[in-house]
One Martini backbone bead per residue (centre of mass of N, CA, C, O) as a GRO file, in nm:
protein
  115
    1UNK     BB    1   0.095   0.041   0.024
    2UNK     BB    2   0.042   0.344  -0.051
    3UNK     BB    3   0.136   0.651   0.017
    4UNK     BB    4   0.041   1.012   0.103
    5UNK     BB    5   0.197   1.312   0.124
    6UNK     BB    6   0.075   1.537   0.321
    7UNK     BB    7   0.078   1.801   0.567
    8UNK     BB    8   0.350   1.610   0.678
    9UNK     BB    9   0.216   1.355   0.612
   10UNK     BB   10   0.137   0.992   0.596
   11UNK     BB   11  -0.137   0.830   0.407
   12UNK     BB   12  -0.331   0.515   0.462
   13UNK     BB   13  -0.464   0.323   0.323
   14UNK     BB   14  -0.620  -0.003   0.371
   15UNK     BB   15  -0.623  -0.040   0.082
   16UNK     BB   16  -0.473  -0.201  -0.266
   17UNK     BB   17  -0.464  -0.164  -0.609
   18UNK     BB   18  -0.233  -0.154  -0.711
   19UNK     BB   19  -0.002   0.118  -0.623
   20UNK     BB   20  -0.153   0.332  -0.846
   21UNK     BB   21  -0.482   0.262  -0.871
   22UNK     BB   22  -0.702   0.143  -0.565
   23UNK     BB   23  -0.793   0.260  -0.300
   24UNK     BB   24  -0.956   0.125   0.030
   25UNK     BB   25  -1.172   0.240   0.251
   26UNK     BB   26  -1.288   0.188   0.587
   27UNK     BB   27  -1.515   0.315   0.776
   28UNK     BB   28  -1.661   0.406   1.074
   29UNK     BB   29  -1.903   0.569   1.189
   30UNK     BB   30  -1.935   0.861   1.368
   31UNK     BB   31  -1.956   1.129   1.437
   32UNK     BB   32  -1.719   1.284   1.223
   33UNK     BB   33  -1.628   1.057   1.016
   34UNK     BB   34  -1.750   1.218   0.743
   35UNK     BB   35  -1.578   1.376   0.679
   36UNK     BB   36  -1.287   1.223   0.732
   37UNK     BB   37  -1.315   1.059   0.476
   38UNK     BB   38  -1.367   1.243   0.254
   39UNK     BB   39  -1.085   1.361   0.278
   40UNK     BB   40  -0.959   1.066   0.250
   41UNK     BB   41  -1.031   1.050  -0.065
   42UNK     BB   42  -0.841   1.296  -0.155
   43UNK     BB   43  -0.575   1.207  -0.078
   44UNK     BB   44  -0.578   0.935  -0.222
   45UNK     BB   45  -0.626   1.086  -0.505
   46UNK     BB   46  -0.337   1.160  -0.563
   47UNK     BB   47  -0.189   0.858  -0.581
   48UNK     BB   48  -0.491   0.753  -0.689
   49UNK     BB   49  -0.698   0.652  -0.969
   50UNK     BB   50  -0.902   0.526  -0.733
   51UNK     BB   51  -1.175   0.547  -0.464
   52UNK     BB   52  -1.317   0.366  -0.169
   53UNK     BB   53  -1.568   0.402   0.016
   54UNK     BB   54  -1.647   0.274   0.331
   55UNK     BB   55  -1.943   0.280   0.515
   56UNK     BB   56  -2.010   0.255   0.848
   57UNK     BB   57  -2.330   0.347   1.009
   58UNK     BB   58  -2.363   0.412   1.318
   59UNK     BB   59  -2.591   0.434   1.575
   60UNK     BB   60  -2.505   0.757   1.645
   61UNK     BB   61  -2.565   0.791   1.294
   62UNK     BB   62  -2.835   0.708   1.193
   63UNK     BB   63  -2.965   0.991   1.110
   64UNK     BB   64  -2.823   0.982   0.841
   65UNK     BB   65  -2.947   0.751   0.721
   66UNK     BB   66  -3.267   0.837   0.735
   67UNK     BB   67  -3.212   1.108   0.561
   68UNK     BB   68  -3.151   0.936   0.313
   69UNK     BB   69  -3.388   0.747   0.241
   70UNK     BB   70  -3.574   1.021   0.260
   71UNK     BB   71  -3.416   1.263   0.088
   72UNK     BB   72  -3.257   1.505   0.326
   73UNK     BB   73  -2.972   1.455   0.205
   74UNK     BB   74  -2.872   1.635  -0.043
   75UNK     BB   75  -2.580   1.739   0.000
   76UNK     BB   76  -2.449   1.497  -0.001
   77UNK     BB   77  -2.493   1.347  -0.209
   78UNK     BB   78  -2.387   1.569  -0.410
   79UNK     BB   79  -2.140   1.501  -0.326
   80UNK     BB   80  -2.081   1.205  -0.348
   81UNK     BB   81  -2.129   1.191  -0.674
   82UNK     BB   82  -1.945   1.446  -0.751
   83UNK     BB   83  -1.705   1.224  -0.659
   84UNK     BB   84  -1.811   1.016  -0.890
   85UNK     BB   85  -1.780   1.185  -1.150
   86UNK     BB   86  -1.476   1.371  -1.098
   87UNK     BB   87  -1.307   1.223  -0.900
   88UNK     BB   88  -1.267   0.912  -0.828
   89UNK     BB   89  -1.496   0.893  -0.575
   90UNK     BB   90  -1.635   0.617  -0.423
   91UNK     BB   91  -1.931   0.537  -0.265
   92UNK     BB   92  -2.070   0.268   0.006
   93UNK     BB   93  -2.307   0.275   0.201
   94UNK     BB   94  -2.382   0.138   0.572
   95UNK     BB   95  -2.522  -0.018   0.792
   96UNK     BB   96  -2.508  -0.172   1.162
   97UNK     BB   97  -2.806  -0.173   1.194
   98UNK     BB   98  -3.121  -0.203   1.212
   99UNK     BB   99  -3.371  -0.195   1.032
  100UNK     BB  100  -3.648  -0.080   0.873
  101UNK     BB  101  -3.915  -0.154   0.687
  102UNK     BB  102  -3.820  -0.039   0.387
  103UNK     BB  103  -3.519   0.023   0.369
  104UNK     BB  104  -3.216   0.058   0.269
  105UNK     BB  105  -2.939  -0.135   0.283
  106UNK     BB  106  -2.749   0.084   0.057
  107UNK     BB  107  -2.548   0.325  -0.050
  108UNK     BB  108  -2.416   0.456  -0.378
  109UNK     BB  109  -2.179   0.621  -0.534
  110UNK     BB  110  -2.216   0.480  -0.865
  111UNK     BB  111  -2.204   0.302  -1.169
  112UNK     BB  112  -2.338   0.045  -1.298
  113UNK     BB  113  -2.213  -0.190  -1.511
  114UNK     BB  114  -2.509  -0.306  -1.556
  115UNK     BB  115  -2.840  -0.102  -1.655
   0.00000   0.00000   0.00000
């Protein structure tokens, strides 16, 4: 896995596919933690032509995941889009809670290889 050096420090993805292919953060969702992954899409996207964040959202971040689902988290949606049509950092949430009926299991910011 290669680093990435910025602002003095050396930041390493979670996995790398080839060297300087694809880096996967895999990361849980905690209080701040959403702001924080999405930072480190970017650092890793210096070093790496595709970045895939893996987001796993925590039962005390269960809210952002139900505004997801209802529809309420517009800018949100619209930023991790953004980072997956012009920059190749691909969003995929989950939840580590138990859903209610009828909620989505996953959300992803990518498109589908096969439509």
């Amino acid at each position: 896995v290669q680093s990435v050096y910025c602002f003095g420090k050396r930041h390493r993805p979670d996995m790398a596919l080839d060297p300087n292919g694809i880096a996967i953060e895999l990361k849980y969702i905690t209080y701040d933690g959403l702001k924080d992954a999405i930072g480190q899409g970017y650092l890793y996207r210096l070093q790496y032509r595709f970045v895939f964040l893996v987001l796993i959202i925590g039962n005390d971040r269960k809210k952002i995941y139900d505004d997801l689902c209802e529809r309420k988290e517009n800018d949100l949606e619209e930023v991790l889009q953004h980072l997956a049509d012009q920059m190749n950092i691909f969003t995929y949430i989950v939840p580590s809670f138990r859903l209610k009926p009828g909620m989505k299991k996953s959300f992803s910011f990518f498109e589908p290889l096969n439509k």
